[in-house]
Coordinates of C-alpha atoms in Angstrom, one line a residue:
X1 CA -20.2 27.4 -3.3
X2 CA -19.9 29.1 -7.0
X3 CA -16.2 26.9 -7.1
X4 CA -17.9 23.7 -5.9
X5 CA -20.3 24.2 -8.6
X6 CA -17.9 24.9 -11.1
X7 CA -15.9 21.5 -10.3
X8 CA -19.1 19.5 -10.0
X9 CA -20.2 20.8 -13.7
X10 CA -16.2 20.4 -15.2
X11 CA -15.9 16.3 -14.0
X12 CA -18.1 13.5 -13.5
X13 CA -19.0 11.0 -11.2
X14 CA -17.4 7.1 -11.7
X15 CA -20.9 6.1 -12.6
X16 CA -21.9 8.7 -15.1
X17 CA -18.5 8.4 -16.5
X18 CA -18.6 4.4 -17.1
X19 CA -22.4 5.1 -18.8
X20 CA -20.6 7.6 -21.0
X21 CA -18.0 5.6 -22.0
X22 CA -20.3 2.4 -22.7
X23 CA -18.4 0.0 -20.4
X24 CA -20.0 -2.3 -17.4
X25 CA -19.0 -1.1 -14.2
X26 CA -15.9 -4.1 -14.0
X27 CA -14.3 -3.0 -17.1
X28 CA -15.0 0.3 -15.8
X29 CA -12.6 -0.6 -12.5
X30 CA -10.5 -2.4 -14.7
X31 CA -9.8 0.7 -17.0
X32 CA -9.5 2.7 -14.0
X33 CA -6.7 0.8 -12.9
X34 CA -5.0 0.2 -15.9
X35 CA -4.7 3.7 -15.9
X36 CA -6.9 3.6 -19.2
X37 CA -9.4 6.3 -17.6
X38 CA -7.3 9.2 -15.3
X39 CA -9.2 10.3 -12.1
X40 CA -8.9 13.4 -10.4
X41 CA -10.1 14.1 -6.3
X42 CA -13.3 15.8 -5.4
X43 CA -12.4 18.7 -4.1
X44 CA -15.5 18.1 -1.8
X45 CA -14.2 15.0 -0.4
X46 CA -17.0 12.6 -2.2
X47 CA -14.1 10.4 -3.7
X48 CA -12.8 9.9 -7.2
X49 CA -14.0 11.9 -10.5
X50 CA -13.5 11.7 -14.4
X51 CA -12.8 15.0 -15.8
X52 CA -15.2 16.0 -19.0
X53 CA -12.1 16.5 -20.7
X54 CA -10.7 13.3 -19.8
X55 CA -14.2 11.4 -21.2
X56 CA -14.1 13.4 -24.7
X57 CA -10.5 12.4 -25.4
X58 CA -11.7 8.6 -24.9
X59 CA -14.6 9.1 -27.0
X60 CA -13.3 10.3 -29.9
X61 CA -10.6 7.9 -30.1
X62 CA -10.8 5.9 -33.4
X63 CA -12.8 2.8 -32.9
X64 CA -14.7 3.5 -29.8
X65 CA -16.1 2.0 -27.6
X66 CA -14.6 -1.3 -29.3
X67 CA -11.2 -0.2 -28.8
X68 CA -11.7 0.4 -25.2
X69 CA -13.5 -2.6 -24.8
X70 CA -10.8 -4.7 -26.0
X71 CA -7.8 -3.1 -23.7
X72 CA -10.0 -4.0 -20.6
X73 CA -11.5 -7.4 -22.1
X74 CA -10.4 -10.3 -19.8
X75 CA -10.7 -14.1 -20.1
X76 CA -10.3 -17.3 -18.3
X77 CA -8.1 -20.6 -18.4
X78 CA -10.3 -21.8 -21.2
X79 CA -10.6 -19.2 -23.1
X80 CA -6.9 -18.2 -22.5
X81 CA -5.3 -21.1 -23.8
X82 CA -7.5 -21.2 -27.0
X83 CA -6.5 -17.4 -27.8
X84 CA -2.5 -18.6 -27.2
X85 CA -3.2 -22.2 -29.1
X86 CA -2.1 -24.2 -26.1
X87 CA -3.7 -26.3 -23.9
X88 CA -5.2 -26.0 -21.0
X89 CA -3.0 -27.9 -18.6
X90 CA -0.1 -26.0 -20.8
X91 CA -1.7 -22.3 -20.0
X92 CA -2.2 -23.3 -15.9
X93 CA 1.5 -24.3 -16.1
X94 CA 2.2 -21.2 -18.1
X95 CA 0.4 -19.3 -15.1
X96 CA 1.6 -21.1 -12.1
X97 CA 5.1 -20.4 -13.2
X98 CA 4.4 -16.7 -13.2
X99 CA 4.8 -15.9 -17.1
X100 CA 1.3 -14.7 -17.4
X101 CA 0.1 -13.2 -14.6
X102 CA -3.8 -12.5 -13.5
X103 CA -5.6 -9.4 -13.2
X104 CA -8.1 -10.3 -11.7
X105 CA -10.2 -13.5 -9.9
X106 CA -13.5 -14.1 -8.3
X107 CA -14.8 -17.4 -6.4
X108 CA -17.6 -19.3 -7.8
X109 CA -20.0 -21.2 -7.1
X110 CA -17.9 -24.5 -5.6
X111 CA -15.8 -21.8 -4.1
X112 CA -13.0 -22.7 -6.5
X113 CA -10.8 -19.7 -7.2
X114 CA -10.9 -18.5 -11.4
X115 CA -8.1 -16.2 -12.5
X116 CA -8.8 -13.8 -15.3
X117 CA -6.4 -12.7 -17.5
X118 CA -5.5 -9.5 -19.6
X119 CA -6.6 -11.0 -23.5
X120 CA -4.1 -8.1 -24.5
X121 CA -1.1 -9.4 -22.4
X122 CA -1.7 -12.7 -23.6
X123 CA -1.8 -12.1 -27.2
X124 CA 1.9 -10.2 -26.5
X125 CA 3.6 -13.1 -24.6
X126 CA 2.3 -15.2 -27.9
X127 CA 3.6 -12.7 -30.7
X128 CA 7.2 -12.9 -28.7
X129 CA 9.4 -15.3 -30.7
X130 CA 11.3 -15.9 -27.1
X131 CA 8.5 -18.0 -26.0
X132 CA 8.4 -20.2 -29.1
X133 CA 10.3 -23.0 -26.4
X134 CA 7.4 -22.3 -23.7
X135 CA 4.5 -22.8 -25.8
X136 CA 5.5 -25.3 -28.0
X137 CA 8.6 -27.5 -26.6
X138 CA 8.8 -29.2 -23.3
X139 CA 8.8 -27.6 -20.2
X140 CA 12.5 -27.3 -18.9
X141 CA 13.2 -29.8 -16.3
X142 CA 14.1 -27.0 -13.6
X143 CA 11.2 -25.2 -13.8
X144 CA 9.0 -29.0 -14.2
X145 CA 10.9 -29.9 -10.7
X146 CA 9.0 -26.2 -9.2
X147 CA 5.8 -27.3 -10.7
X148 CA 5.8 -31.0 -9.1
X149 CA 6.8 -29.3 -5.7
X150 CA 3.7 -27.0 -5.7
X151 CA 4.5 -24.1 -6.9
X152 CA 1.9 -21.6 -8.0
X153 CA 3.1 -17.8 -8.1
X154 CA -0.5 -17.1 -9.4
X155 CA -1.8 -15.2 -6.1
X156 CA 1.7 -13.5 -5.5
X157 CA 1.5 -12.1 -8.9
X158 CA -2.1 -11.2 -8.6
X159 CA -1.1 -9.3 -4.8
X160 CA 1.7 -7.6 -6.7
X161 CA -0.5 -6.2 -9.4
X162 CA -3.1 -5.3 -7.4
X163 CA -0.9 -3.1 -4.9
X164 CA 0.5 -1.5 -7.8
X165 CA -3.5 -0.6 -8.8
X166 CA -4.3 0.5 -5.6
X167 CA -0.7 2.8 -5.4
X168 CA -1.4 4.6 -8.6
X169 CA -4.6 5.8 -6.9
X170 CA -3.3 6.7 -3.7
X171 CA -1.7 10.1 -3.4
X172 CA -1.6 10.8 0.6
X173 CA 1.9 8.9 1.9
X174 CA -1.1 7.5 4.8
X175 CA -3.3 6.4 1.7
X176 CA -0.1 4.6 0.4
X177 CA 1.2 3.2 3.6
X178 CA -2.6 2.4 4.1
X179 CA -2.4 0.1 0.5
X180 CA 1.2 -2.0 1.9
X181 CA -0.9 -2.5 5.1
X182 CA -3.7 -3.9 3.7
X183 CA -1.8 -7.1 1.9
X184 CA -0.2 -8.1 5.6
X185 CA -1.5 -10.1 8.0
X186 CA -2.8 -7.9 11.1
X187 CA -0.4 -9.5 13.5
X188 CA 3.0 -8.1 10.6
X189 CA 1.1 -4.9 11.0
X190 CA 1.2 -4.4 14.8
X191 CA 4.7 -5.6 14.6
X192 CA 5.9 -2.4 12.2
X193 CA 3.3 0.0 13.2
X194 CA 3.2 -0.5 17.1
X195 CA 1.4 2.7 18.0
X196 CA -2.3 2.4 18.1
X197 CA -3.5 5.4 16.8
X198 CA -1.4 5.3 13.8
X199 CA -3.2 1.9 13.2
X200 CA -6.3 3.3 13.4
X201 CA -5.5 6.1 11.0
X202 CA -3.8 3.3 8.9
X203 CA -7.6 1.9 9.0
X204 CA -9.4 4.9 7.6
X205 CA -7.1 4.9 4.3
X206 CA -7.5 1.5 4.0
X207 CA -8.5 0.3 0.5
X208 CA -11.9 -1.2 -0.1
X209 CA -11.4 -4.9 -1.9
X210 CA -14.3 -6.4 -3.9
X211 CA -16.6 -8.4 -1.7
X212 CA -16.7 -11.9 -2.2
X213 CA -19.1 -13.8 -0.2
X214 CA -21.0 -13.0 3.2
X215 CA -18.9 -11.8 5.7
X216 CA -16.9 -14.1 7.7
X217 CA -18.4 -16.9 5.3
X218 CA -15.7 -19.8 3.7
X219 CA -15.8 -18.0 0.3
X220 CA -14.6 -14.5 2.3
X221 CA -11.6 -16.1 4.2
X222 CA -10.6 -17.6 0.9
X223 CA -10.4 -14.3 -0.6
X224 CA -8.9 -13.0 2.5
X225 CA -5.4 -15.6 2.1
X226 CA -5.3 -14.9 -1.3
X227 CA -5.1 -11.1 -0.4
X228 CA -2.9 -11.5 2.4
X229 CA 1.3 -12.1 1.3
X230 CA 2.0 -16.0 2.4
X231 CA 5.7 -16.4 1.0
X232 CA 8.3 -15.4 3.5
X233 CA 10.1 -13.5 1.2
X234 CA 7.2 -11.7 0.1
X235 CA 5.8 -10.6 3.5
X236 CA 9.6 -9.4 3.9
X237 CA 9.2 -7.2 0.8
X238 CA 6.4 -6.1 2.2
X239 CA 7.1 -5.0 5.8
X240 CA 10.3 -3.0 4.5
X241 CA 7.7 -1.1 1.8
X242 CA 5.0 -0.5 4.9
X243 CA 8.4 0.4 6.9
X244 CA 9.5 3.0 4.1
X245 CA 6.1 4.2 3.4
X246 CA 5.0 5.2 7.2
X247 CA 8.5 7.0 7.6
X248 CA 7.0 9.1 4.8
X249 CA 3.8 9.6 6.1
X250 CA 5.0 10.6 10.0
X251 CA 7.3 13.4 7.8
X252 CA 4.2 14.8 6.1
X253 CA 1.7 14.9 9.5
X254 CA 1.5 12.6 12.8
X255 CA -1.4 10.2 13.1
X256 CA -4.6 12.5 15.2
X257 CA -4.5 11.6 18.6
X258 CA -7.2 12.3 21.3
X259 CA -6.7 15.4 23.4
X260 CA -7.8 15.7 26.7
X261 CA -10.7 18.6 27.3
X262 CA -12.3 19.4 30.1
X263 CA -16.0 20.6 29.3
X264 CA -17.3 24.2 29.9
X265 CA -19.9 23.3 32.2
X266 CA -17.0 20.9 34.1
X267 CA -14.5 23.9 34.5
X268 CA -16.7 26.4 35.4
X269 CA -18.3 24.2 38.5
X270 CA -14.9 23.5 39.6
X271 CA -13.9 27.4 39.9
X272 CA -17.2 28.1 41.5
X273 CA -17.5 25.4 44.1
X274 CA -16.1 26.2 47.2
X275 CA -13.0 24.5 48.3
X276 CA -13.6 20.8 50.1
X277 CA -12.9 20.8 53.7
X278 CA -10.0 18.5 55.1
X279 CA -11.1 15.9 56.5
X280 CA -10.3 15.6 60.0
X281 CA -7.9 13.6 61.6
X282 CA -8.8 10.6 63.9
X283 CA -9.9 11.8 67.1
X284 CA -7.5 10.7 70.3
X285 CA -8.9 7.9 72.6
X286 CA -11.0 8.4 75.0
X287 CA -9.5 9.2 78.5
X288 CA -9.7 6.8 81.1
X289 CA -11.4 8.1 84.0
X290 CA -8.8 9.1 86.7
X291 CA -8.5 7.1 89.6
X292 CA -9.8 9.5 92.1
X293 CA -12.8 9.7 89.7
X294 CA -13.7 6.4 88.9
X295 CA -17.4 6.7 88.2
X296 CA -18.7 8.3 85.1
X297 CA -21.8 10.4 84.6
X298 CA -24.1 7.0 84.5
X299 CA -22.6 5.6 87.9
X300 CA -22.9 8.2 89.6
X301 CA -25.5 8.2 92.3
X302 CA -28.8 9.1 91.3
X303 CA -31.1 12.0 92.5
X304 CA -32.6 9.6 94.8
X305 CA -29.4 7.8 96.2
X306 CA -28.4 11.8 96.9
X307 CA -28.9 12.8 100.4
X308 CA -31.1 15.8 100.3
X309 CA -30.0 18.9 101.1
X310 CA -33.3 19.9 103.2
X311 CA -32.1 16.6 105.7
X312 CA -30.5 18.6 108.7
X313 CA -26.9 17.3 109.0
X314 CA -26.1 14.7 111.6
X315 CA -24.6 15.6 114.8
X316 CA -23.1 12.6 115.4
X317 CA -22.5 9.5 113.3
X318 CA -24.2 5.7 114.6
X319 CA -21.5 3.6 115.8
X320 CA -19.6 1.3 114.0
X321 CA -17.0 -1.0 114.3
X322 CA -13.2 -1.2 112.6
X323 CA -13.9 -4.5 110.5
X324 CA -17.3 -3.4 108.7
X325 CA -17.6 -0.8 106.3
X326 CA -20.4 1.9 106.3
X327 CA -23.4 1.4 104.1
X328 CA -22.0 4.4 101.9
X329 CA -18.7 3.0 101.6
X330 CA -19.7 -0.5 100.6
X331 CA -22.6 1.3 98.1
X332 CA -19.7 2.8 96.6
X333 CA -17.1 0.1 96.4
X334 CA -20.6 -2.1 94.8
X335 CA -20.5 0.6 92.2
X336 CA -16.5 0.5 91.5
X337 CA -16.1 -3.0 90.9
X338 CA -19.9 -2.8 88.3
X339 CA -17.9 0.0 86.7
X340 CA -14.2 -2.3 86.3
X341 CA -15.8 -4.9 85.0
X342 CA -17.8 -3.3 82.1
X343 CA -14.1 -1.3 81.6
X344 CA -12.5 -4.3 81.6
X345 CA -15.1 -7.6 80.2

């Protein structure tokens, strides 16, 4: 507990550091991406924090806070063209050719993409004498043909720059792999990372992008297309990077997998319960009565039909002919035929 207290007192949260450095949240986030302000991991697992020594260092610089604000100042197309003393059309051509790289973007109320550039980088480009021809002369024919064919490297250059920002803040190999995966289409990621548990582990480290509109809105879909690699060579490059980052992450540790554990209550019940008796097999078919005893219990004569024991035995049978059976034999034959009809319908 005392160690965590000392760590909290030696560092500041990002929101508090932004206030002490007199930066708006957007400016502070850009300062983090550019490396102007260094952060340290929170030992308590609460994200990134800024050390007090880093805040004191920034505040002690000459011209603070204007000098720091100037380093993170961004401009749009109109202001950037005025800064470089060129027309907006020429500035747009320079950006589409990738000669000036955007650092941020947002969608206006008409869902048009507005690209933002670092003012400091535009000044450096203008001051470089090698770029004088691009600022004042006619655009070379080869580059002009590419522009007419629809070349626009602004989304691709932003993705590459944004990935660099995120990789500088990622210290875990799985987090670095997740950064690359966040710029690929999910189908591409599934082809490289076939294990569903590894994909789920990558999603845990997936960086959060700035929201652009409500989820599933047209603005959100447009922003998602900008954040996803489109060119075949760019996709191939990201796929190779993801494969290498994933191999490094696997060497460090494997992605967690669920383990099948039996609850203690279930285990106790399995041990305490008696073994289940084996299920009896099929019974043998009912044996058919033998020929000499064709009558079953149902067909046998009742008590009324049986001769009573108290009757005196007959000394002699009544006379009968050879062709007609006796009454007792007729009764037995009738019952036998009835039994046979029931057994063989």
